[in-house]
Structure formats: structure tokens, C-alpha cells
Coordinates of C-alpha atoms in Angstrom, one line a residue:
Chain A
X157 CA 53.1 78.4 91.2
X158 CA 53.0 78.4 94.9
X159 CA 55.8 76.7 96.3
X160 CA 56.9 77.4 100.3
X161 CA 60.8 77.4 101.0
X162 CA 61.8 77.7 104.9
X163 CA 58.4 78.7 105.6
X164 CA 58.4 81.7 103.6
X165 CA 55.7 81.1 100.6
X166 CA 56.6 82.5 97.3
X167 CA 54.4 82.4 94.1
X168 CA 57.3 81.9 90.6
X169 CA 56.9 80.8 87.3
X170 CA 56.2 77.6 86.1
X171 CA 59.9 75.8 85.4
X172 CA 61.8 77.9 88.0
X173 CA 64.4 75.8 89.7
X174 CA 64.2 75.9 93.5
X175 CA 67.4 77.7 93.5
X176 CA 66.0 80.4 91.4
X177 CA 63.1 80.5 93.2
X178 CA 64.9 80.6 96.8
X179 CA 67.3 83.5 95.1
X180 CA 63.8 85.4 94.4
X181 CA 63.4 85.4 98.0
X182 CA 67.0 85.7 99.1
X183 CA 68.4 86.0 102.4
X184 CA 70.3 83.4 104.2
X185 CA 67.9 80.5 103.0
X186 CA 69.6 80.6 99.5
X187 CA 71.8 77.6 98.8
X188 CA 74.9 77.8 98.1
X189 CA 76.0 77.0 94.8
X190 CA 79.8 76.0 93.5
X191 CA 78.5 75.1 89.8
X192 CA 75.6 76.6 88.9
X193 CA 76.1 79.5 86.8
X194 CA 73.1 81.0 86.3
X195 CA 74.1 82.3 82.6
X196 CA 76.0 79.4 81.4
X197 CA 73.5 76.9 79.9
X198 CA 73.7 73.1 81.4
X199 CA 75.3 74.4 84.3
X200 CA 74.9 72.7 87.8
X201 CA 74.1 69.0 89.4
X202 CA 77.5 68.7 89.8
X203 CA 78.8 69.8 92.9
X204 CA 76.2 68.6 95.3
X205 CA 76.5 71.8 97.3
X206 CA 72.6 73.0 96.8
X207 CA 71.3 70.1 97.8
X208 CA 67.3 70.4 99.5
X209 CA 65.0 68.5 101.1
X210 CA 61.7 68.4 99.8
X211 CA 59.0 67.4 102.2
X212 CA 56.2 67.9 100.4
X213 CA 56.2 67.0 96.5
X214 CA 53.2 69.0 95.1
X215 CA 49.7 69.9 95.8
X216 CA 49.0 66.5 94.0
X217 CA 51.2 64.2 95.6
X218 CA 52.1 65.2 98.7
X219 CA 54.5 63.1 99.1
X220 CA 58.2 63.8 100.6
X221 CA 60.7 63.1 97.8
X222 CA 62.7 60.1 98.7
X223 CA 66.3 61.7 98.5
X224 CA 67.5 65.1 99.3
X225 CA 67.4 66.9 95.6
X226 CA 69.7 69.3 93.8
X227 CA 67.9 72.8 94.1
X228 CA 69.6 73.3 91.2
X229 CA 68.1 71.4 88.8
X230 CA 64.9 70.0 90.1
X231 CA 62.1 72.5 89.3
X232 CA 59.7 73.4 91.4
X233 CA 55.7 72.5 90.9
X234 CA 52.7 73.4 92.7
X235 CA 52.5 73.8 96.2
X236 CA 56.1 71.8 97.1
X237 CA 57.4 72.7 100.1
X238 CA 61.2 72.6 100.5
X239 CA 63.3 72.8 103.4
X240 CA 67.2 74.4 103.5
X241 CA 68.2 75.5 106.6
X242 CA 65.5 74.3 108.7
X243 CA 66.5 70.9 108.0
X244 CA 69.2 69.2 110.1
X245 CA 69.2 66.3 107.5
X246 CA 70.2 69.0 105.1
X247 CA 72.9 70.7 107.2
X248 CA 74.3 67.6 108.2
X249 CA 74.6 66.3 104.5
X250 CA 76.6 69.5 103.9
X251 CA 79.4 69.4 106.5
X252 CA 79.8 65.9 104.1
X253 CA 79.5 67.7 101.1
X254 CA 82.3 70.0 101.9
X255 CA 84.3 66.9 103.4
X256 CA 84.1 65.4 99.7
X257 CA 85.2 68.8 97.8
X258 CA 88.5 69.2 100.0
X259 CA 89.4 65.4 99.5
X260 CA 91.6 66.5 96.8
X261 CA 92.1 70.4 97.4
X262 CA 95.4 71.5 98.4
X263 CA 94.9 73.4 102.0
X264 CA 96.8 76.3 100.2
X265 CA 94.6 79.2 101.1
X266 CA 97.8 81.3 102.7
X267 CA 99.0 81.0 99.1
X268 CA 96.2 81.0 96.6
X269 CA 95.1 84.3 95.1
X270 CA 91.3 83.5 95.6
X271 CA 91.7 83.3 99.0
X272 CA 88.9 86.0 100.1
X273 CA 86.5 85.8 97.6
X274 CA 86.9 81.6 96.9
X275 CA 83.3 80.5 96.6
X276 CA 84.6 76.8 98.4
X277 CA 86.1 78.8 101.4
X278 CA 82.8 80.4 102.5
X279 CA 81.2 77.0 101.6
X280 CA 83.6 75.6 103.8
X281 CA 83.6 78.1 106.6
X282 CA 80.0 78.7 106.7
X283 CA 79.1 74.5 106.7
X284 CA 82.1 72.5 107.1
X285 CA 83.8 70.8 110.2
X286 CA 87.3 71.8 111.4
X287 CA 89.1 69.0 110.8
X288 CA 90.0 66.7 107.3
X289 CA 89.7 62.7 108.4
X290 CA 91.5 62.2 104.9
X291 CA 94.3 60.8 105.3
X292 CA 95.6 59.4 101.7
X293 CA 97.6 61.1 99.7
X294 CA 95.8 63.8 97.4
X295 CA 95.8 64.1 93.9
X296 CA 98.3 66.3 92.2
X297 CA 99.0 68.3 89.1
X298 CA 101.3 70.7 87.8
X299 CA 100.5 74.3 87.5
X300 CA 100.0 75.2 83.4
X301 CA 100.3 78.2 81.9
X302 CA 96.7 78.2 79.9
X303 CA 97.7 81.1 77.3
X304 CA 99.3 84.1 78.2
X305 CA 97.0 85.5 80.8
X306 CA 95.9 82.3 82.4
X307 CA 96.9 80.3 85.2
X308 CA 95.7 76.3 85.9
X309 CA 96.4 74.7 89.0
X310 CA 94.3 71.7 88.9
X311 CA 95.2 70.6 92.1
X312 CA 92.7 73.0 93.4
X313 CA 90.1 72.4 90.7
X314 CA 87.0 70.8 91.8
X315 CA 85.7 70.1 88.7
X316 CA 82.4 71.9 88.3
X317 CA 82.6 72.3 84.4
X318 CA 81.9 75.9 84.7
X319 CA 85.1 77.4 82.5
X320 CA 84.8 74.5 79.9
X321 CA 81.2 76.2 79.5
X322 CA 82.6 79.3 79.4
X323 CA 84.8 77.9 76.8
X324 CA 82.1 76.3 74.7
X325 CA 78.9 79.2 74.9
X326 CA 80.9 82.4 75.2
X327 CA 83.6 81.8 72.8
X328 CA 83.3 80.4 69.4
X329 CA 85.7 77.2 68.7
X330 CA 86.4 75.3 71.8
X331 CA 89.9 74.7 72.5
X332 CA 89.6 73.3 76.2
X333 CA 87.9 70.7 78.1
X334 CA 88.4 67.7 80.5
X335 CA 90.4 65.5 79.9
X336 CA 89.9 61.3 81.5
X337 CA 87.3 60.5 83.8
X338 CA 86.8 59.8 87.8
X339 CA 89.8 61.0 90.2
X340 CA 91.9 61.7 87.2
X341 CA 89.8 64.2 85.4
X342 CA 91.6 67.5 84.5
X343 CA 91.2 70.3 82.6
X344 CA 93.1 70.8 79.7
X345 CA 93.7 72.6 76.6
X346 CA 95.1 69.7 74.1
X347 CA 99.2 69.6 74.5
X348 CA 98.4 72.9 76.9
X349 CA 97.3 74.9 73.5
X350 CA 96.9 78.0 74.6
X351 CA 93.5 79.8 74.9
X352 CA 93.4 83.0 73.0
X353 CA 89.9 84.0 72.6
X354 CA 88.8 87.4 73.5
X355 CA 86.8 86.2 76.2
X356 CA 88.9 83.3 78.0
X357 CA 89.6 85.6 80.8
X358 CA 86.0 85.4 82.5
X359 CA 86.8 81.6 83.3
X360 CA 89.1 83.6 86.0
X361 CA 85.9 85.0 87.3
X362 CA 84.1 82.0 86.5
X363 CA 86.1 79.7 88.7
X364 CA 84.6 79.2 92.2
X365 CA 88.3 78.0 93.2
X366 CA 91.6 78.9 92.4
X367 CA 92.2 76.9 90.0
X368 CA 92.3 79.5 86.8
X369 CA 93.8 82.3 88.2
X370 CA 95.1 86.1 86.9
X371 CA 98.8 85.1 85.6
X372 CA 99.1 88.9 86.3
X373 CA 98.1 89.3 89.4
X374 CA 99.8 85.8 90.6
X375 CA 101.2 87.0 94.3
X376 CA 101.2 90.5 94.0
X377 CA 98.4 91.3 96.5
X378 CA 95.8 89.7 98.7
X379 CA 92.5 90.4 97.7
X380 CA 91.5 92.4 101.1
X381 CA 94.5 95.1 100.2
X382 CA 92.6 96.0 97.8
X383 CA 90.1 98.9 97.0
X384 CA 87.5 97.3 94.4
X385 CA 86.0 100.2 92.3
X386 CA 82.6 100.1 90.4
X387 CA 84.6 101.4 86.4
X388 CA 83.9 101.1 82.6
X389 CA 85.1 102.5 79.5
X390 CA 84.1 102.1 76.0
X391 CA 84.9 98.8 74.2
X392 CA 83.3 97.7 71.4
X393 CA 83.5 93.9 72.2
X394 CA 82.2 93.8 75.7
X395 CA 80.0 96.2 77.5
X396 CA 83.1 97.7 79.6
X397 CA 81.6 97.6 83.0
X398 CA 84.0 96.1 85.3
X399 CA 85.4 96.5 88.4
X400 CA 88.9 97.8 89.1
X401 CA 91.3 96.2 92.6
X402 CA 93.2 99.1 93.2
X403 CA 96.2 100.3 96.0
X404 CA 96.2 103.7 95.8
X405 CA 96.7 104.6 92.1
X406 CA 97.8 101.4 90.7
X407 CA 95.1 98.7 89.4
X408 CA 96.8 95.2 90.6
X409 CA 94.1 93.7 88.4
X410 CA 90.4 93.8 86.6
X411 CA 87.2 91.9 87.3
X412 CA 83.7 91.6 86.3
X413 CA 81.3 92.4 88.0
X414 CA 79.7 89.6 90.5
X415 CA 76.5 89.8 91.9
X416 CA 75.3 88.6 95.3
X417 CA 75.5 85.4 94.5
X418 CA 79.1 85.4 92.9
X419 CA 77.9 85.5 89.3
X420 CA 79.0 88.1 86.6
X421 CA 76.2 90.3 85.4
X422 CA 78.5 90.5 82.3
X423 CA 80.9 88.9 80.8
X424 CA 84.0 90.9 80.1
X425 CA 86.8 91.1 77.2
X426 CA 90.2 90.2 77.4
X427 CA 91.2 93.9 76.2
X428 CA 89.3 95.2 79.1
X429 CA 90.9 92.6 81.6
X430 CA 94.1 92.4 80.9
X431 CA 95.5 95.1 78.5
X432 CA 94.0 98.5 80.1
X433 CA 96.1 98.8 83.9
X434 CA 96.1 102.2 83.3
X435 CA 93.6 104.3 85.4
X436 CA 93.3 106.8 82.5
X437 CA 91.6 104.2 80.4
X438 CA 88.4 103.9 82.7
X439 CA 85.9 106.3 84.1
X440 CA 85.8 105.1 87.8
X441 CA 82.4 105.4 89.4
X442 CA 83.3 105.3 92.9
X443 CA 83.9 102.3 95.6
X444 CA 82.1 98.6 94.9
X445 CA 79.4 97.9 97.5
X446 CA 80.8 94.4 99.3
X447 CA 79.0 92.3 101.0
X448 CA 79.5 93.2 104.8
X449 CA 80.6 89.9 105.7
X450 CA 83.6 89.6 103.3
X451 CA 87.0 90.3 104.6
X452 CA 87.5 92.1 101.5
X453 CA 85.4 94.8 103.8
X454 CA 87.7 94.2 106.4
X455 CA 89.7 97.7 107.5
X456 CA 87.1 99.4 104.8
X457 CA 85.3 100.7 107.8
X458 CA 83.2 103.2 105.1
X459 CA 82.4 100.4 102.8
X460 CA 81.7 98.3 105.6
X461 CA 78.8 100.7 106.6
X462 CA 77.5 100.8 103.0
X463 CA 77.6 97.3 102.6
X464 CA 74.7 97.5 105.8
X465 CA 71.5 96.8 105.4
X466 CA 69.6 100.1 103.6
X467 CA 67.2 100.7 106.7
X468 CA 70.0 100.4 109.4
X469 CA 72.8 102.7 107.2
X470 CA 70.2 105.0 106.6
X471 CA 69.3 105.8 110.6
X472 CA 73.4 105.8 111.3
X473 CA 73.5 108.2 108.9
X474 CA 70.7 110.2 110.4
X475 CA 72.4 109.9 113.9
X476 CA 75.6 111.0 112.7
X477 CA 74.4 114.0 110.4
X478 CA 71.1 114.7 112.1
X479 CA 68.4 116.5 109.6
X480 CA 70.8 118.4 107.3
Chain B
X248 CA 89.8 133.3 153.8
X249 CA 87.3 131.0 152.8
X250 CA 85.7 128.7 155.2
X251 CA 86.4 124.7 155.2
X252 CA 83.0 122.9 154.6
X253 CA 84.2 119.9 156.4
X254 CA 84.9 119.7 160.0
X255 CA 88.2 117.6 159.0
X256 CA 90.7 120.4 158.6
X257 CA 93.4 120.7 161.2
X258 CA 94.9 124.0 161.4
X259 CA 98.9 123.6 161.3
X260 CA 100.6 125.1 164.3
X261 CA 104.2 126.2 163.9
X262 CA 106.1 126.4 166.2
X263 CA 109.6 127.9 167.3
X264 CA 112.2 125.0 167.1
X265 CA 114.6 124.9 169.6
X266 CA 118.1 125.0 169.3
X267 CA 118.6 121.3 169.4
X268 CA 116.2 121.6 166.6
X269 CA 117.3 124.1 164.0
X270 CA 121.0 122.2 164.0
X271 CA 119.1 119.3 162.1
X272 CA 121.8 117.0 163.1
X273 CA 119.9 113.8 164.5
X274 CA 117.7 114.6 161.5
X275 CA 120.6 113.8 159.3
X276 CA 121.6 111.0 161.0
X277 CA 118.9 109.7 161.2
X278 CA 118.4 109.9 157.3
X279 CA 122.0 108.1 156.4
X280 CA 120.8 105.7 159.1
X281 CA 118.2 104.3 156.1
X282 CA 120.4 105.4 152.9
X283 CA 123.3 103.5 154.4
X284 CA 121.3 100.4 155.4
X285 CA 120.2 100.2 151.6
X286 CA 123.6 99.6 150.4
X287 CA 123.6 95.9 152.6
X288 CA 120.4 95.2 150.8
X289 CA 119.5 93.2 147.6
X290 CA 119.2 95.4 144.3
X291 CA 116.0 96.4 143.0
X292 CA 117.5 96.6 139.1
X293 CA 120.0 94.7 137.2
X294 CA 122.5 95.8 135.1
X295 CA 121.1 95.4 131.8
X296 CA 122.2 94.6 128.7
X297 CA 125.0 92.8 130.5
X298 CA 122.7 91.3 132.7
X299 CA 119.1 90.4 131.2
X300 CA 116.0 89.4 133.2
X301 CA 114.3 85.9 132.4
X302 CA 110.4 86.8 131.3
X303 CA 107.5 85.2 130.8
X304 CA 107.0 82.4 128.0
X305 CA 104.3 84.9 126.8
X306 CA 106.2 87.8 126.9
X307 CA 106.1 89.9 123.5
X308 CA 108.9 91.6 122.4
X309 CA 110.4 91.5 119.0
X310 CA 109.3 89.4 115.8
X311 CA 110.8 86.6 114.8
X312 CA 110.5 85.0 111.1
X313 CA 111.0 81.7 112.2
X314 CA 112.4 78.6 109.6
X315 CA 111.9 74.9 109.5
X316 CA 113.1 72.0 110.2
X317 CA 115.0 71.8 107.1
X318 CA 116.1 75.5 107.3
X319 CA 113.2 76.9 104.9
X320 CA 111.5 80.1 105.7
X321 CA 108.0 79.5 106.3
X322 CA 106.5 82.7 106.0
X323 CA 104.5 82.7 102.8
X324 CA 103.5 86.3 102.2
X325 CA 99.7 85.2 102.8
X326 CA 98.6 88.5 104.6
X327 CA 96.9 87.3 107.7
X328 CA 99.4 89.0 110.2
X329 CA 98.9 92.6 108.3
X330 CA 95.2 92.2 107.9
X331 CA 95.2 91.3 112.0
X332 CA 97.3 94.0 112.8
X333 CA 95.1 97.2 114.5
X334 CA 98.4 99.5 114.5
X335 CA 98.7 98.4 110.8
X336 CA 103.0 98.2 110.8
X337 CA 103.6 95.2 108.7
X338 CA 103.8 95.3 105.4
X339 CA 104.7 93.1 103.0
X340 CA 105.6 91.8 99.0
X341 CA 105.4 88.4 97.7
X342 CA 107.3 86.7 95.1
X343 CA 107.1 83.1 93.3
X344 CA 109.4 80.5 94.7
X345 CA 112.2 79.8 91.6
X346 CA 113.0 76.2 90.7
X347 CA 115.9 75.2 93.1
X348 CA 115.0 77.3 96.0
X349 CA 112.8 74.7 97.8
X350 CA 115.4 74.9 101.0
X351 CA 115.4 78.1 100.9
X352 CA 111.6 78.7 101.4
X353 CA 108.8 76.4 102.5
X354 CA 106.0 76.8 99.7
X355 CA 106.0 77.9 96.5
X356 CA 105.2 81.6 97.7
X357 CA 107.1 83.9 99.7
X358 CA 108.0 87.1 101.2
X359 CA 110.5 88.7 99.5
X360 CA 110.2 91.9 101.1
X361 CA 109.0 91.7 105.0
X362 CA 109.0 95.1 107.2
X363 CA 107.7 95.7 110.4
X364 CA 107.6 99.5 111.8
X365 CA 108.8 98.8 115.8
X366 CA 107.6 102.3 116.2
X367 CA 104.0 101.5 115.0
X368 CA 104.2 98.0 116.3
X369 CA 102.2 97.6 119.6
X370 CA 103.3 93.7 120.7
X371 CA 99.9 92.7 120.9
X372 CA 100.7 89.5 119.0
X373 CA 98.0 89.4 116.8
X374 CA 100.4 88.4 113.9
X375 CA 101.4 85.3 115.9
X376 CA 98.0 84.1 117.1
X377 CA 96.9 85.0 113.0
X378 CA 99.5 82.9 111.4
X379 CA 98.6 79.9 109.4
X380 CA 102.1 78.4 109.1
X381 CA 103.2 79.5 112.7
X382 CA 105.9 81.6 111.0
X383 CA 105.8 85.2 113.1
X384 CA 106.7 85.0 116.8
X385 CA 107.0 87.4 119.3
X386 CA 110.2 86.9 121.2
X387 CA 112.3 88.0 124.5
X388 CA 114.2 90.7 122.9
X389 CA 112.6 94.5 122.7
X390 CA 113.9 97.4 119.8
X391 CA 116.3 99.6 121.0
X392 CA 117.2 102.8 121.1
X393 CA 118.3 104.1 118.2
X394 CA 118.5 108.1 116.8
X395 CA 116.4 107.5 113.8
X396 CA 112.9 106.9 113.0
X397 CA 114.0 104.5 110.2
X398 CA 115.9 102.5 111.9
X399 CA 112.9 101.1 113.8
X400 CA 111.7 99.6 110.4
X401 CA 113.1 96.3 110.2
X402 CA 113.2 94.4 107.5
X403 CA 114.0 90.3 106.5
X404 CA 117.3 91.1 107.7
X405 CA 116.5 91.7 111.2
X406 CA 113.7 89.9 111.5
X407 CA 114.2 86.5 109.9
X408 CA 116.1 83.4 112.1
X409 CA 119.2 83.1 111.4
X410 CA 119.4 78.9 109.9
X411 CA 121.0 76.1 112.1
X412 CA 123.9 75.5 111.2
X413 CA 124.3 71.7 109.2
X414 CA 121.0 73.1 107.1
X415 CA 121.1 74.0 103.5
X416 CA 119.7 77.5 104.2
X417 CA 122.7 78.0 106.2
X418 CA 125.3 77.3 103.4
X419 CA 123.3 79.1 101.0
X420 CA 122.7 82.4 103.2
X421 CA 126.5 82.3 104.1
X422 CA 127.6 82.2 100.5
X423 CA 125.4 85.3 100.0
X424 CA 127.1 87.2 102.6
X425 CA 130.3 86.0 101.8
X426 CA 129.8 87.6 98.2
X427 CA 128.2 90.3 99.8
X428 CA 131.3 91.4 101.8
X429 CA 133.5 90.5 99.2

């Protein structure tokens, strides 16, 4: 199926979602996503975030669809043309978007632990406005311990299901969920039971806030301290590929391994996550390629030039080594 | 010799002095004439540290952790002023705020070890301008001198306000140093 997104025409499979199908192309016309998941079934429509215009319906009926759509979701059918960033109406609707995510989150960046890598703070950055007009009070919670490793501040949560999926497809026998409906909504493990399956630890990863958060690595760095490194070992319950946030010699904590678009390849174990801090567990395979934009890059001058596109690192290469 | 390329050189003639001359005497005079009349006139310095000069509202000197209103620190360990910092001195630990230390520090994070290196540090305010909860500030005071390198490291203690008197803070930090001393 022909579908053109932006102007750039792209020919997918029948049932591709626009998102998918705008991530085939990639680039800057991708939209953002805060609950899609791309391996957790029944992911996404939630967060509003990816929402399209489509200007031209199909081939068939080329009619514009009435509302702006959830890329998400929607799939795409033959000959639809769909507009991202080269739609105002589109832009505009994010800046609201955003507006309706922070209603309830805490401005707590300074203190949060996914400060750096949050998926809502680049949301926010790259289409929000400056200023909150909120002025009511916003919803509270406690923080909960969720097991031994886990962290829940639901203040920050903005409820896009993703970890209770986590919970239900990656892990046999759910023990956590949401709890009530509207405003009051919350995640919850029933009378805070804790979660001890051997792969709780990816809703961590999982979580585009910081709402589930290392309990290890709870204020003991900021992300852009640290040196992420591309490592596995051998584990018998999880492939083992992860990558380590080191200082020096010390791992301050252990992720999995997110792709361009913030999603992990592979889920991870809890063994691997949480037990091994130990550099002589792993086989380290050298520094993680981050995205240039990221201030995880930031004072990384190296990684910042690897993180360049492949043409452009190439010829500063050449100028700085010459034909060697 | 080698030959000037310009027409602009003047060729020095020296002559004999006289005998008025080579007793340098109005010379002399007339030099004390101008150190003397300098004594009359305003001073050019101060005398520092009794006396200090008034700067600039922008002038940047030493950091400054400043508190609130209510006597809390404010800093909250988030990293901005390090990650701002091109001559890379700060350095910092965080550590969770405990139940019952709310006037002691502002949210629930904080610094519990601060340290700026003075020698490092080049008062570009950075820090300042890159502080979220307008904790760091550059103030009127510059380091010291001082025979050690480590002494230019200062930590919390040097580098946090002292708290107003009448605040919490202040009761609690003077207990601590109270025990401290005793």
C-alpha cells in the first residue's frame, strides 16, 4: 500500500499503523509516542501525543478524515495521505496535548531520576509552551515502594498503561494494575503487594515518566554523569544484552537497551538488572551510541561525534586522519 | 652597520653636559616637585580588607548556597550547575530528604555533599544563570589566599548561607555546632 506521509511516499504492508509506517521512514516526521509500545500488545490511543492529520482518506474516498486521528492506531489504506509536521492544525493541537499531560505532573525534573532521558520532557521541550495556565491544585500521591527494587511516584504517572502491560504479557500472574477511574486513577499493586517477578524491572524502562523508578539508583547520579556502555553476559532467563551507566568503574545502574524511539529491543531480567553491579559479571562492548541531541551526550564530546550522522562522521574523520 | 630602510630614524647626538648639568640638582628637584605633590592628592587604592570597594550588582565572586524563606536549603543536588560548568569544579552527592527534615531542606532531594574547586572555578556564572531553584549565586566576596591547594575546595560549610536568625534552620544548625564543639 501506497500511503504519502509529509510528502515523502512510502509503499508498507497492508495493516501498518501510520506510526509504523512513518517510523519506516524515520526522521523528524515520526510522532512522538508516550504509550505506544511497539512490543506490548494493546498498547497506545491513550496519550494523544501521535495524533495526525489525514487529508486524504484513501484512493477510494478521498475524503479528509473529519478529526485529527491517533497514528497510533489508525492503520493506514491505500493512497492516504497524512500530514505531521507540515500541519499547523497538528502542531497547534500538540502544544495542548502537552498542556493536558502536565495538568497533574509534579514540575520536579531537578529531582526526578528520569530527568534526561524522560520521554514527556522531550515531548514537552520539543512542542510545548513555556508556561502552565493551571492553576488548581494538582493531584497527589505518596511515593510506594512496589517490591524491593521498585519505586512508584504516581504523582508523576501519566497513565499510559504501559507497565500494567508489562505486568500482564511479560510476566505470568498479574499482581498490579490501576486502581479507580478518571482523575483518581493510580497504579497499584493490591495493599502495595509487592512485585517479585523476574521481569518487573523493565516497567522501569518501560515508563516514559518517572514514575517507576530504579529504588537503587534513587539520587545517586544524574543520568548525563554517566557513561552508558553497550554489555551482556550470559543469563539463562533473558538474553543478557543490556546496557551498563557507569562513573568510572562503578555501574550506578543497568538498563535495556532502547532503540531510537525509546523502546527496548529486549526485555531484560531482574538478575541482570539489579543483582550483577559488578563490572566482572559483563563483557562490556564499548560506549552506547546516543542520540546527538540528548544531554546524556553532553560533555561526551567522542560520543557526541559518533552519535553524527554516518556520512558527516565519516568525512571529519577523513579530515582529521587524512588517508591512513 | 646596517642601513635604516625608512627615512624616519634620527641619529642621537650626545652631547657634553655642562657643569650645571652633570650636578643633576634641578633634575632632582624637579622630580620631588611631582612625588611630593602626589602625597596632597586622592589615593588611587584602598586599604583592603579593612576597607572594601562597593562592585557591581553583577559582579562574580564567590558562591553562595542560598536558603529560603523559611530557612531550608534549596539546592536540590539536580546537576544543572555541574553539567553548565566549562572548567568542570563542582561536584556534587545527593541524598533523600529524612522524615522531619523539611526545614532543613526545601524538597525531598538534596545535596549532602556540595564542593566547588575556587582554583578550577572561573566565575563565569554559569551555575547561577543554570539553576532551576535559584539556589547558587555568585556573590561580592573573592577566595583568598591561602598556602594550600586544598583549601580552595570548599565545601557546604563554606559555601552554604548561614540561616536567619528566628528560622528553624537556625536552631537546628546551632545545636549541631553546639554538639560539635562540645
Amino acid at each position: 500500500m501506497k500511503v504519502t506521509i509529509d510528502n515523502i511516499e512510502i509503499e508498507v504492508e497492508a495493516g501498518t499503523t501510520i506510526m509504523n509506517a512513518a517510523r519506516k521512514v524515520g526522521g523528524e516526521i515520526v510522532p512522538p509516542a508516550m504509550c505506544y509500545y511497539t512490543s506490548l500488545k494493546g498498547s497506545g490511543g491513550k496519550c494523544r501525543a501521535c495524533l495526525v492529520k489525514v487529508s486524504q482518506g484513501s484512493t477510494a474516498d478521498p475524503r479528509p478524515m473529519p478529526k485529527l486521528v491517533a497514528s497510533c492506531c489508525t492503520t493506514v489504506q491505500e493512497g492516504m495521505v497524512v500530514q505531521n509536521i507540515t500541519s499547523p492544525e497538528v502542531l497547534e493541537t500538540r502544544k495542548g496535548i502537552v498542556e493536558f499531560l502536565l495538568i497533574n505532573h509534579p514540575l520536579d525534573c531537578p529531582i526526578c531520576d528520569q530527568a534526561g532521558e524522560c520521554d514527556l520532557q522531550n515531548f514537552a521541550f520539543d512542542h510545548g509552551r513555556q508556561k502552565t495556565r493551571y492553576d488548581f491544585e494538582r493531584r497527589t500521591f505518596d511515593v510506594i515502594n512496589i517490591g524491593e527494587d521498585i519505586k512508584l511516584h504516581m504523582t508523576r504517572c501519566i497513565l499510559c498503561y504501559r507497565c500494567t502491560m508489562v505486568a500482564d504479557q511479560l510476566t505470568d500472574g498479574r499482581e498490579h494494575g490501576i486502581l479507580w477511574r478518571g482523575d483518581k486513577s493510580e497504579i497499584s499493586t493490591y495493599i502495595q503487594k509487592a512485585v517479585e517477578n523476574d521481569f518487573s524491572g523493565n516497567m522501569i524502562d518501560v515508563c516514559p515518566v518517572g514514575a517507576l523508578t530504579d529504588k537503587h539508583f534513587r539520587f545517586r547520579n544524574r543520568v548525563w554523569f554517566l557513561n552508558p556502555m553497550d554489555a551482556h553476559r550470559d543469563c539463562k532467563k533473558c538474553s543478557g544484552k543490556v546496557v551498563l551507566w557507569m562513573r568510572g568503574e562503578e555501574i550506578y545502574r543497568v538498563t535495556g537497551r532502547k532503540d531510537q524511539h525509546a523502546e527496548l529491543k529486549e526485555f531484560i531480567c531482574n538478575d541482570c538488572r539489579f543483582e550483577n553491579y559488578d563490572t566482572k559479571n559483563w563483557t562490556i562492548e564499548g560506549p552506547r551510541e546516543i542520540e546527538n541531541e540528548s544531554v546524556i551526550n553532553s560533555n561526551h564530546y567522542e560520543e557526541g561525534t559518533k552519535a553524527l550522522p554516518k556520512e558527516l562522521f565519516s568525512k571529519l574523520n577523513n579530515e582529521k586522519w587524512g588517508d591512513f | 652597520m646596517q642601513t635604516s630602510f625608512t627615512n624616519r630614524k634620527q641619529v642621537l647626538e650626545q652631547k657634553e653636559m655642562n657643569i650645571w648639568e652633570r650636578m643633576y640638582l634641578p633634575a632632582i628637584v624637579k622630580g620631588m616637585a611631582i612625588t611630593i605633590s602626589h602625597f596632597f592628592r586622592k589615593p588611587a587604592t584602598i586599604r583592603w580588607p579593612e576597607q572594601k570597594r562597593t562592585v557591581s550588582e553583577a559582579y562574580r565572586g564567590l558562591h553562595i548556597l542560598k536558603r529560603d524563606e523559611i530557612g531550608a536549603e534549596r539546592c536540590t543536588a539536580c546537576g544543572l550547575c555541574a553539567l553548565a560548568c566549562p572548567a568542570e569544579a563542582i561536584t556534587m552527592e545527593a541524598a533523600e530528604r529524612k522524615p522531619g527534615e523539611e526545614s532543613l531542606y526545601r524538597e525531598e532531594k538534596y545535596a549532602s555533599k556540595y564542593e566547588i574547586n575556587m582554583l578550577r572555578c572561573i566565575f563565569c556564572g554559569f551555575c547561577e544563570e543554570a539553576c532551576p531553584k535559584a539556589a547558587i549565586y555568585l556573590e561580592e566576596d573573592f577566595a583568598v589566599a591561602n598556602y594550600t591547594r586544598d583549601t580552595f575546595i570548599y565545601g557546604k560549610d563554606r559555601l552554604v548561607e548561614k540561616p536567619k536568625q528566628g528560622t528553624k534552620a537556625f536552631e537546628i544548625v546551632k545545636v549541631g555546632r553546639e554538639r560539635e564543639l562540645s
